[in-house]
Coordinates of C-alpha atoms in Angstrom, one line a residue:
M5 CA -124.4 64.0 153.8
G6 CA -126.5 60.9 154.2
K7 CA -125.3 57.5 153.1
Y8 CA -126.8 55.8 150.1
K9 CA -126.7 52.2 148.9
V10 CA -126.0 51.1 145.3
M11 CA -127.5 47.7 144.5
K12 CA -125.6 45.4 142.1
P13 CA -127.5 44.2 139.1
V14 CA -129.2 40.8 139.8
N15 CA -126.8 38.9 137.5
E16 CA -123.9 40.1 139.6
V17 CA -125.4 39.2 143.0
D18 CA -124.0 36.1 144.7
V19 CA -127.1 34.7 146.4
S20 CA -125.0 32.2 148.4
C21 CA -123.8 35.2 150.4
V22 CA -127.3 36.5 151.2
K23 CA -128.0 36.5 155.0
Y24 CA -131.6 36.1 156.1
K25 CA -132.8 39.2 158.1
E26 CA -135.7 38.6 160.5
E27 CA -138.5 41.0 160.2
D28 CA -138.5 43.5 163.1
I29 CA -141.6 45.8 163.0
K30 CA -141.3 49.0 165.0
A31 CA -144.8 50.3 165.4
P32 CA -147.3 50.6 168.2
H33 CA -150.2 48.2 168.8
L34 CA -153.1 50.4 169.5
T35 CA -156.8 49.9 170.3
G36 CA -159.6 51.9 171.8
F37 CA -159.2 55.6 172.7
L38 CA -155.4 55.6 172.1
F39 CA -156.0 54.2 168.6
K40 CA -158.6 56.9 167.8
L41 CA -156.2 59.6 169.1
F42 CA -153.4 58.2 167.1
V43 CA -155.4 58.4 163.9
K44 CA -156.4 62.0 164.6
M45 CA -152.8 62.8 165.0
L46 CA -151.9 61.0 161.7
E47 CA -154.5 63.2 159.9
T48 CA -153.2 66.4 161.5
P49 CA -151.0 68.5 159.1
L50 CA -147.3 68.4 160.0
I51 CA -147.7 66.2 163.1
G52 CA -149.1 63.4 161.0
S53 CA -146.3 63.7 158.4
L54 CA -143.7 63.5 161.2
I55 CA -145.3 60.4 162.6
V56 CA -145.5 58.7 159.2
E57 CA -141.9 59.6 158.2
S58 CA -140.7 58.2 161.6
L59 CA -142.6 54.9 161.1
K60 CA -141.1 54.6 157.6
K61 CA -137.6 55.4 158.7
N62 CA -137.7 53.0 161.7
N63 CA -138.9 50.2 159.5
G64 CA -136.4 50.6 156.7
M65 CA -138.6 52.1 154.0
T66 CA -136.8 55.4 153.8
Q67 CA -133.6 53.7 153.2
I68 CA -135.1 51.5 150.5
F69 CA -136.9 54.2 148.6
R70 CA -134.9 57.3 149.2
N71 CA -131.4 56.2 149.8
T72 CA -130.9 53.2 147.4
V73 CA -129.9 53.2 143.8
I74 CA -131.7 50.4 142.0
P75 CA -130.2 49.5 138.6
E76 CA -133.2 47.7 137.1
E77 CA -135.9 49.4 135.0
P78 CA -139.5 49.6 136.4
M79 CA -142.0 46.8 135.8
F80 CA -145.5 48.2 136.4
R81 CA -147.3 44.9 136.4
P82 CA -146.2 41.3 136.3
V83 CA -144.9 40.3 132.9
F84 CA -143.5 36.8 132.3
P85 CA -141.3 35.1 129.7
S86 CA -142.7 32.1 127.9
Q87 CA -143.0 29.1 130.1
K88 CA -142.4 25.4 129.5
P89 CA -145.5 23.2 129.3
E90 CA -146.7 21.5 132.5
L91 CA -146.8 17.7 132.7
D92 CA -149.8 15.4 133.1
V93 CA -152.4 18.1 132.5
V94 CA -155.5 18.7 130.4
L95 CA -155.8 21.9 128.3
V96 CA -159.0 23.8 128.7
G97 CA -160.1 26.6 126.3
E98 CA -160.6 30.1 127.6
D99 CA -163.3 30.5 124.9
E100 CA -165.2 27.4 126.0
S101 CA -168.3 27.9 128.1
P102 CA -167.8 27.6 131.8
V103 CA -170.1 24.5 131.7
D104 CA -167.8 22.8 129.2
R105 CA -164.8 23.6 131.3
L106 CA -166.6 22.1 134.3
E107 CA -167.2 18.9 132.3
T108 CA -163.5 18.7 131.5
A109 CA -162.6 19.3 135.2
L110 CA -164.9 16.5 136.3
K111 CA -163.0 14.1 134.0
C112 CA -159.8 15.1 135.8
L113 CA -161.0 14.2 139.2
P114 CA -160.5 10.9 141.0
Q115 CA -163.3 8.4 140.9
Y116 CA -165.7 9.0 143.8
D117 CA -168.9 7.4 144.9
P118 CA -171.0 10.0 146.8
S119 CA -173.5 7.4 147.9
L120 CA -170.9 6.0 150.3
S121 CA -170.8 9.4 152.1
F122 CA -174.6 9.5 152.6
N123 CA -174.6 5.9 153.9
A124 CA -171.5 6.4 156.2
D125 CA -171.8 6.1 159.9
S126 CA -172.5 9.6 161.3
S127 CA -169.9 9.0 164.0
S128 CA -167.2 8.4 161.5
S129 CA -164.4 11.0 161.1
F130 CA -165.4 14.6 160.1
R131 CA -165.4 15.6 156.5
Y132 CA -166.9 18.5 154.5
W133 CA -169.5 17.8 151.8
K134 CA -168.2 18.2 148.3
I135 CA -169.8 19.8 145.3
R136 CA -170.2 16.3 143.9
D137 CA -172.1 15.3 147.0
Y138 CA -174.6 18.1 146.4
A139 CA -174.9 17.1 142.7
Y140 CA -175.5 13.5 143.7
A141 CA -178.1 14.4 146.3
Y142 CA -180.0 16.5 143.9
R143 CA -179.9 14.0 141.0
S144 CA -180.8 11.1 143.3
K145 CA -183.7 13.1 144.8
L146 CA -182.3 12.8 148.3
T147 CA -183.0 16.5 148.6
T148 CA -183.5 19.5 146.4
P149 CA -181.8 22.9 146.0
S150 CA -184.9 24.5 147.6
V151 CA -184.7 22.3 150.7
V152 CA -181.0 23.0 151.1
A153 CA -181.6 26.7 150.5
E154 CA -184.3 26.9 153.1
K155 CA -182.1 25.2 155.7
I156 CA -179.3 27.7 155.0
I157 CA -181.7 30.6 155.2
S158 CA -183.0 29.4 158.5
I159 CA -179.5 29.0 159.9
I160 CA -178.5 32.5 158.7
E161 CA -181.6 34.0 160.3
E162 CA -181.3 32.0 163.5
F163 CA -177.6 32.8 164.1
R164 CA -177.9 36.3 162.6
Y165 CA -175.0 35.6 160.2
D166 CA -176.1 38.6 158.2
K167 CA -176.3 41.0 161.1
S168 CA -173.9 42.7 163.5
P169 CA -171.9 41.9 165.6
T170 CA -170.4 38.8 164.0
P171 CA -171.7 38.5 160.4
F172 CA -170.6 36.1 157.7
L173 CA -172.5 38.2 155.2
I174 CA -172.9 42.0 154.5
S175 CA -175.7 41.6 152.1
F176 CA -178.3 38.8 152.1
D177 CA -181.7 38.5 150.5
A178 CA -183.6 35.3 151.4
N179 CA -186.2 35.7 148.7
E180 CA -183.5 36.1 146.0
V181 CA -181.9 32.9 147.3
R182 CA -185.3 31.1 147.2
K183 CA -185.9 32.3 143.6
Q184 CA -182.5 30.9 142.4
A185 CA -183.1 27.7 144.3
E186 CA -186.6 27.2 142.9
A187 CA -185.3 27.6 139.4
S188 CA -182.6 25.1 140.0
T189 CA -185.0 22.6 141.6
R190 CA -187.2 22.9 138.5
R191 CA -184.3 22.1 136.3
F192 CA -183.6 18.9 138.3
E193 CA -187.3 17.9 138.2
E194 CA -187.2 18.3 134.5
G195 CA -184.0 16.3 134.2
H196 CA -182.0 19.1 132.8
P197 CA -179.5 20.5 135.4
I198 CA -177.0 22.8 133.8
S199 CA -173.8 21.5 135.4
V200 CA -172.3 20.0 138.5
L201 CA -172.6 23.4 140.1
D202 CA -176.4 23.6 139.5
G203 CA -178.0 24.2 142.9
V204 CA -174.7 24.5 144.7
I205 CA -174.5 27.5 147.1
I206 CA -171.6 29.9 146.6
T207 CA -170.9 33.1 148.4
I208 CA -169.3 36.2 146.8
K209 CA -166.9 38.6 148.6
D210 CA -168.3 42.1 148.9
D211 CA -165.8 43.7 146.5
I212 CA -167.1 41.7 143.6
D213 CA -170.3 42.8 141.8
C214 CA -173.2 40.4 142.1
L215 CA -176.8 41.4 141.3
P216 CA -179.1 42.4 142.9
H217 CA -176.7 43.3 145.7
T218 CA -174.8 46.5 146.1
T219 CA -171.0 46.4 146.5
T220 CA -169.7 48.1 149.6
G221 CA -166.2 46.8 149.9
G222 CA -166.9 46.6 153.6
T223 CA -167.5 50.3 153.9
R224 CA -170.7 52.1 155.0
W225 CA -170.8 54.4 152.0
L226 CA -169.2 53.1 148.7
H227 CA -172.5 51.7 147.5
E228 CA -173.9 55.2 147.5
A229 CA -171.2 56.4 145.2
R230 CA -170.8 53.3 142.9
S231 CA -173.8 51.5 141.4
V232 CA -173.8 47.9 140.3
E233 CA -175.2 47.5 136.8
K234 CA -174.3 43.8 136.1
D235 CA -172.5 40.8 137.6
A236 CA -168.8 40.7 137.6
V237 CA -167.4 38.5 134.8
V238 CA -166.5 35.7 137.3
V239 CA -169.9 35.9 138.9
S240 CA -171.7 35.7 135.5
R241 CA -169.7 32.5 134.8
L242 CA -170.8 30.9 138.0
R243 CA -174.4 32.0 137.4
S244 CA -174.3 30.5 133.9
C245 CA -173.5 27.1 135.6
G246 CA -176.6 27.2 137.8
A247 CA -174.8 28.1 141.0
I248 CA -177.0 29.7 143.7
L249 CA -175.3 32.9 144.8
L250 CA -176.0 33.3 148.5
G251 CA -175.0 36.9 149.1
K252 CA -172.0 39.2 149.7
A253 CA -169.4 38.1 152.2
N254 CA -168.0 40.3 154.9
M255 CA -164.5 41.6 154.5
H256 CA -161.8 43.8 156.0
E257 CA -162.8 47.3 154.8
L258 CA -161.5 47.9 151.3
G259 CA -159.2 44.9 151.7
M260 CA -156.8 47.1 153.7
G261 CA -156.0 44.6 156.4
T262 CA -155.1 41.0 157.1
S263 CA -157.1 40.3 160.3
G264 CA -160.6 40.5 159.0
N265 CA -161.6 43.2 161.5
N266 CA -164.6 45.3 160.3
S267 CA -166.0 47.8 162.7
N268 CA -168.7 48.9 160.2
Y269 CA -170.7 45.6 160.1
G270 CA -169.0 43.6 162.8
T271 CA -166.0 41.2 162.6
T272 CA -166.5 37.8 161.3
R273 CA -165.4 35.1 163.8
N274 CA -163.3 32.1 163.1
P275 CA -165.5 29.0 163.1
H276 CA -162.7 27.0 164.9
A277 CA -162.6 29.5 167.8
P278 CA -165.1 32.4 167.7
E279 CA -162.9 34.5 169.9
R280 CA -160.2 34.6 167.2
Y281 CA -159.9 36.4 163.9
T282 CA -160.5 34.7 160.5
G283 CA -157.7 36.5 158.8
G284 CA -158.5 38.8 155.8
S285 CA -159.4 40.5 153.8
S286 CA -161.7 37.7 152.5
S287 CA -162.8 37.0 156.0
G288 CA -166.5 36.1 155.4
S289 CA -165.7 34.0 152.3
A290 CA -163.3 31.7 154.3
A291 CA -165.5 31.6 157.4
I292 CA -168.7 30.7 155.7
V293 CA -167.0 27.8 153.9
A294 CA -165.3 26.6 157.0
S295 CA -168.7 26.7 158.8
G296 CA -170.1 24.3 156.3
L297 CA -172.8 26.7 155.0
C298 CA -171.4 26.4 151.4
P299 CA -168.7 24.4 149.8
A300 CA -167.0 27.3 148.0
A301 CA -166.9 31.1 147.8
L302 CA -165.1 33.8 145.8
G303 CA -162.5 36.1 147.3
T304 CA -159.9 38.5 146.1
D305 CA -156.2 38.2 146.8
G306 CA -154.0 41.3 146.7
G307 CA -151.8 40.6 149.7
G308 CA -152.7 37.1 150.8
S309 CA -156.3 38.0 151.1
V310 CA -157.6 34.6 150.1
R311 CA -154.7 32.5 151.3
I312 CA -154.4 34.0 154.8
P313 CA -158.1 33.5 155.9
A314 CA -158.1 30.0 154.2
S315 CA -155.1 29.1 156.3
L316 CA -156.5 30.5 159.6
C317 CA -159.9 28.9 159.0
G318 CA -158.6 25.5 157.8
V319 CA -159.9 25.5 154.2
T320 CA -158.2 25.7 150.8
G321 CA -157.5 29.1 149.1
L322 CA -156.1 29.5 145.6
K323 CA -154.5 32.6 144.3
T324 CA -154.3 32.4 140.5
T325 CA -151.6 33.9 138.2
Y326 CA -152.1 37.6 137.7
G327 CA -154.4 37.9 134.7
R328 CA -155.7 34.4 134.7
T329 CA -159.1 35.4 135.8
D330 CA -161.0 38.4 134.5
M331 CA -161.2 41.1 137.2
T332 CA -163.9 43.2 135.4
G333 CA -166.7 44.0 137.9
S334 CA -164.5 43.9 141.0
L335 CA -163.3 46.9 143.0
C336 CA -159.6 45.9 142.4
A337 CA -160.0 45.6 138.6
G338 CA -157.3 48.3 138.0
G339 CA -154.7 46.9 140.4
T340 CA -151.4 45.2 139.6
V341 CA -151.3 42.7 142.4
E342 CA -154.9 41.4 142.8
V343 CA -156.8 38.5 141.5
V344 CA -160.3 37.0 142.0
S345 CA -159.9 33.4 143.2
P346 CA -161.8 30.6 145.0
V347 CA -161.9 29.5 148.6
A348 CA -163.3 26.0 149.1
S349 CA -163.5 23.2 151.7
S350 CA -161.7 20.7 149.5
L351 CA -159.1 20.7 146.8
E352 CA -161.4 19.2 144.2
D353 CA -164.0 21.9 144.8
T354 CA -161.2 24.5 144.3
V355 CA -160.5 22.9 141.0
L356 CA -164.1 22.9 139.9
V357 CA -164.8 26.6 140.8
Y358 CA -161.4 27.6 139.3
A359 CA -162.4 25.8 136.0
A360 CA -165.7 27.7 136.0
I361 CA -164.3 31.2 136.5
L362 CA -161.0 31.1 134.7
G363 CA -160.4 33.1 131.6
S364 CA -158.3 36.3 131.1
S365 CA -159.8 39.6 129.9
S366 CA -159.3 40.5 126.3
A367 CA -156.8 43.2 127.4
D368 CA -154.8 40.7 129.5
R369 CA -154.7 38.2 126.7
L370 CA -153.2 40.8 124.5
N371 CA -150.8 42.3 127.0
L372 CA -149.8 39.3 129.1
N373 CA -149.9 36.5 126.5
P374 CA -151.0 33.9 129.0
T375 CA -150.3 30.2 128.3
P376 CA -153.4 28.2 127.8
P377 CA -155.0 27.2 131.1
C378 CA -154.6 23.6 132.2
L379 CA -156.1 21.4 134.8
P380 CA -154.3 18.6 136.6
K381 CA -155.1 14.9 136.0
L382 CA -156.2 13.9 139.5
L383 CA -157.3 10.5 138.5
S384 CA -155.9 8.8 141.5
H385 CA -155.8 10.0 145.1
N386 CA -152.2 11.0 145.0
G387 CA -152.3 14.3 143.3
G388 CA -151.5 13.0 139.8
N389 CA -148.7 11.0 138.3
A390 CA -146.3 13.9 137.6
I391 CA -145.7 15.0 141.2
G392 CA -142.9 12.6 141.8
S393 CA -140.7 14.6 139.4
L394 CA -141.4 17.9 141.2
R395 CA -138.6 19.8 142.8
L396 CA -139.7 21.7 145.9
G397 CA -137.7 24.8 146.8
K398 CA -137.4 25.6 150.5
Y399 CA -135.6 28.5 152.1
T400 CA -135.1 27.0 155.6
T401 CA -134.3 30.1 157.7
W402 CA -137.3 31.9 156.2
F403 CA -139.5 28.8 156.5
N404 CA -138.7 28.6 160.2
D405 CA -139.3 32.3 161.0
V406 CA -142.7 31.7 162.6
H407 CA -144.5 32.7 165.8
S408 CA -144.7 29.0 166.9
S409 CA -142.6 26.0 165.9
D410 CA -145.9 24.1 165.6
I411 CA -146.4 25.8 162.2
S412 CA -143.0 25.0 160.7
D413 CA -143.0 21.5 162.2
K414 CA -146.3 20.6 160.6
C415 CA -145.3 22.0 157.3
E416 CA -141.9 20.3 157.4
D417 CA -143.6 16.9 158.2
I418 CA -145.8 17.2 155.1
I419 CA -142.8 18.1 152.9
K420 CA -140.9 15.1 154.1
L421 CA -144.0 12.9 153.4
L422 CA -144.1 14.3 149.8
S423 CA -140.5 13.3 149.5
N424 CA -140.8 9.9 151.1
N425 CA -144.1 8.9 149.6
H426 CA -144.0 10.5 146.2
G427 CA -140.3 11.1 145.4
C428 CA -140.5 14.9 145.4
Q429 CA -137.0 16.4 145.6
I430 CA -136.5 19.0 148.3
M431 CA -134.0 21.7 147.3
E432 CA -132.5 24.4 149.5
I433 CA -133.0 27.8 147.9
V434 CA -132.3 31.5 148.9
V435 CA -134.8 34.2 148.3
P436 CA -133.0 37.5 148.4
E437 CA -134.2 40.9 149.4
L438 CA -137.4 39.9 151.2
E439 CA -137.5 43.2 153.1
E440 CA -137.4 45.1 149.8
M441 CA -140.1 42.9 148.4
R442 CA -142.5 43.6 151.3
A443 CA -141.8 47.4 150.9
A444 CA -142.4 47.3 147.2
H445 CA -145.7 45.5 147.7
V446 CA -146.9 48.0 150.2
V447 CA -146.2 50.9 147.9
S448 CA -147.7 49.1 144.9
I449 CA -151.0 48.1 146.4
G450 CA -151.3 51.2 148.6
S451 CA -150.7 53.6 145.7
A452 CA -153.3 51.8 143.5
T453 CA -155.9 51.7 146.2
L454 CA -155.4 55.4 147.1
C455 CA -155.6 56.3 143.4
S456 CA -159.0 54.6 143.0
L457 CA -160.4 56.1 146.2
T458 CA -158.9 59.6 146.3
P459 CA -162.0 61.2 144.5
Y460 CA -164.3 59.8 147.2
C461 CA -161.9 60.9 150.0
E462 CA -161.6 64.4 148.6
A463 CA -165.4 64.5 148.6
G464 CA -165.4 64.0 152.3
K465 CA -165.7 60.2 152.6
N466 CA -162.4 59.7 154.4
S467 CA -163.9 60.4 157.8
K468 CA -166.4 57.6 157.1
L469 CA -163.7 55.0 156.8
S470 CA -162.7 52.8 159.8
Y471 CA -159.7 53.9 161.9
D472 CA -157.4 51.1 160.6
T473 CA -158.2 52.0 157.0
R474 CA -157.5 55.7 157.7
T475 CA -154.2 54.6 159.3
S476 CA -153.3 52.8 156.1
F477 CA -154.3 55.8 153.9
A478 CA -152.2 58.2 156.0
I479 CA -149.2 56.0 155.2
F480 CA -150.2 55.6 151.5
K481 CA -150.5 59.4 151.0
S482 CA -146.9 59.8 152.0
F483 CA -145.6 57.8 149.1
S484 CA -144.1 59.9 146.3
A485 CA -144.0 59.3 142.6
S486 CA -140.3 58.4 143.0
D487 CA -141.2 55.9 145.7
Y488 CA -143.7 54.3 143.3
I489 CA -141.2 54.1 140.5
A490 CA -138.6 52.6 142.8
A491 CA -141.1 50.0 143.9
Q492 CA -141.6 49.0 140.3
C493 CA -137.8 48.8 139.8
L494 CA -137.7 46.4 142.7
R495 CA -140.6 44.4 141.2
R496 CA -138.5 43.8 138.1
R497 CA -135.4 42.9 140.2
L498 CA -137.4 40.5 142.4
M499 CA -139.0 39.0 139.3
E500 CA -135.5 38.2 138.0
Y501 CA -134.5 36.6 141.3
H502 CA -137.6 34.4 141.4
L503 CA -137.3 33.4 137.7
D504 CA -133.8 32.3 138.4
I505 CA -135.0 30.2 141.3
F506 CA -137.7 28.6 139.1
K507 CA -135.0 27.4 136.7
N508 CA -134.0 24.9 139.4
V509 CA -137.2 24.2 141.3
D510 CA -140.9 23.8 140.2
V511 CA -142.5 25.2 143.3
I512 CA -141.6 27.2 146.4
V513 CA -143.0 25.8 149.7
T514 CA -143.5 27.7 152.9
P515 CA -146.1 27.9 155.7
T516 CA -148.9 30.1 154.5
C517 CA -148.8 32.4 157.6
G518 CA -146.2 32.9 160.3
M519 CA -148.9 32.5 163.0
T520 CA -152.3 30.8 163.5
A521 CA -155.5 32.8 164.1
P522 CA -154.9 35.6 166.7
V523 CA -157.3 36.4 169.5
I524 CA -159.5 39.4 168.9
P525 CA -158.8 42.1 171.5
L526 CA -162.1 43.1 173.2
E527 CA -161.1 46.8 172.7
A528 CA -160.7 46.2 168.9
V529 CA -164.3 45.1 168.4
E530 CA -165.9 48.6 168.3
N531 CA -163.2 50.6 166.5
G532 CA -160.7 48.2 165.2
E533 CA -156.9 48.2 165.9
T534 CA -153.5 48.8 164.4
N535 CA -151.2 45.8 164.9
F536 CA -148.4 45.8 162.3
Q537 CA -146.6 43.0 164.2
V538 CA -149.5 40.6 163.7
A539 CA -149.9 41.7 160.1
A540 CA -146.2 41.0 159.4
Y541 CA -146.6 37.4 160.7
L542 CA -149.7 36.8 158.7
M543 CA -148.2 38.2 155.5
R544 CA -144.7 36.8 155.9
F545 CA -144.8 34.3 153.1
V546 CA -147.6 35.5 150.8
V547 CA -146.3 38.7 149.2
A548 CA -144.2 37.3 146.3
A549 CA -147.3 35.7 144.7
N550 CA -149.0 39.1 144.6
L551 CA -146.1 41.5 143.7
L552 CA -144.8 39.1 141.1
G553 CA -148.1 37.6 140.0
F554 CA -147.3 33.9 140.6
P555 CA -150.0 31.3 141.3
A556 CA -150.1 30.0 144.9
I557 CA -152.4 27.9 147.1
S558 CA -152.9 27.4 150.8
V559 CA -153.9 23.9 151.8
P560 CA -154.6 22.7 155.4
V561 CA -151.9 20.5 156.9
G562 CA -152.9 20.2 160.6
Y563 CA -153.4 22.1 163.8
D564 CA -151.2 23.8 166.5
K565 CA -151.3 22.9 170.2
E566 CA -154.4 25.1 170.6
G567 CA -156.3 23.4 167.9
M568 CA -156.0 26.2 165.4
P569 CA -155.5 25.3 161.7
I570 CA -152.2 25.6 159.9
G571 CA -151.8 26.0 156.1
L572 CA -149.0 25.1 153.8
Q573 CA -148.4 27.5 150.8
I574 CA -147.3 26.1 147.4
M575 CA -146.2 28.8 144.9
G576 CA -145.5 27.9 141.3
R577 CA -144.2 29.3 138.1
P578 CA -146.3 31.8 136.1
W579 CA -149.5 30.2 134.7
A580 CA -148.7 26.9 136.4
E581 CA -151.9 26.5 138.3
A582 CA -152.2 22.9 137.4
T583 CA -148.9 22.0 139.0
V584 CA -149.8 23.9 142.1
L585 CA -153.2 22.2 142.3
S586 CA -151.7 18.8 141.6
L587 CA -149.2 19.0 144.5
A588 CA -151.9 20.5 146.8
A589 CA -154.1 17.4 146.1
A590 CA -151.2 15.2 147.2
V591 CA -150.9 17.3 150.4
E592 CA -154.6 17.0 151.1
E593 CA -154.4 13.2 150.8
L594 CA -151.5 13.2 153.3
A595 CA -153.1 15.6 155.7
P596 CA -156.9 15.3 155.4
V597 CA -159.1 17.7 157.4
T598 CA -160.4 15.7 160.4
K599 CA -161.3 18.3 163.0
K600 CA -164.8 19.7 162.9
P601 CA -164.9 23.4 163.6
A602 CA -166.6 24.6 166.8
V603 CA -169.1 26.4 164.6
F604 CA -170.3 24.0 161.9
H605 CA -173.6 23.4 160.1
D606 CA -174.4 20.2 158.3
V607 CA -176.8 21.6 155.7
L608 CA -176.9 18.5 153.5
K609 CA -177.2 15.3 155.5
T610 CA -179.8 16.8 157.8
N611 CA -181.8 17.8 154.8
R612 CA -182.3 14.4 153.3
I613 CA -185.8 13.7 152.0
H614 CA -186.8 10.3 153.5
T615 CA -188.5 8.4 150.7
E616 CA -188.9 5.1 152.6
K617 CA -192.5 4.1 153.1

């Protein structure tokens, strides 16, 4: 008879007795011929089942799902109790137009004179252009949206950023960009720009519908089986603000990986070091922002897929509360862990794009009862007046479980500065059952993904998927109905643990990732790779925000000894985006981005129209 474990109800668990367990992944790292052979074996009846069951047993999943009694009832999607109001915030209406919400957001930002940036010495320290810089340049007739668009088009065509082997974009139509830019330029000439986003270039991840482009999800075939009839809701909101939608960003196929590898279209390279991964799955979105081609992009985050590439590429990535943004028109609209969220080169641009796209679907408003969305008052360059009262939760042994101490040291330095400079209180916490949380997340996202794609796979499309996606699907197919229910019981259990933690702290702070950008193996370029150890490092700290639906953000805090970016993650209470953004603004002020990526394009200053006679 096998042994089984009976979990105590959460209210009977003494968390002070919880011991941190380091993650120990037992799985092969494979590339090239051996990887292709491994996938063939996984897909072979009987042999494949034996391999998958061995992997699950060796990594604790069999014990968790087959040999554990979980006392909690299942929670099939994140559901939250009512939350106390945030401090020092401005309410925005979900029913307001995106343009009106942008006006409110602008009033929340610090005073800023863009003219100083245009007159600054070009040899001064590096900084990204902000959305307000673009708006100023257009209104002041220093340049036009058409001129900027032509520069970006020429860069994309020159560097083949829309072509294999290293594309930022999967779908790009220069004439469509020109058409949008011409319309924006006319609005400025007539003195009637729509909003601060008018004429600003924004890129859309290729699992979010954006006309006239198809949506492939990083595959070679999905667009043949699924047509795009209209923009996704979040895209229509950006379009209504006058944003120029550049195209569809590259991504890890179907979001089923954290490296950003894509053997179908080519793997997007990290602008800080082109021999390294960007992180994924929103690889193209983060890379194109980090390269300077646009100040913001949209991604989706189901397992750190916005925050991981933001961290590895040295930009800011927000993951909103589950249900805060309308997922209609995205490939992951039916999931229980995913959100659409912005990637941007600055915190204030993150706030602006978030203000434009926020708004729950009618179903989520009814079922989730979200608190009214708020924006932080960032009226001074210190993240707002309320951050001094914030309590920062830190689980030290988890915090320090990273590939290089450079990561934990940089993040620790920033936390100390938040305490010393702003008065934030650092509180030691314990987050129980991290291994169970990771397992529950894999079963939850894997089952939902498999459900949505099974009809296509049954129709013969499985063989057209990349080898790493086929590896994931072979594992997902092994999950039973009882595994899925057990994962949802764990979701409720973990929700109770975290809500208890949030009774004593306002946010939980960790590194975003347990490692900086990994080098791309040469053998992985053509057919991808399976590397569960790297995936574990990249996902170490991000999963709770997805499984439990909490808002979280990755904000850059420095670089490791090899010059690769490091991100700090701030995770907040349900619906508390304003608190998360406010603290992130303080972090950005303490650790400004000063290192220009190795691949960077200055599309604004070099486009100035010289009006001097």
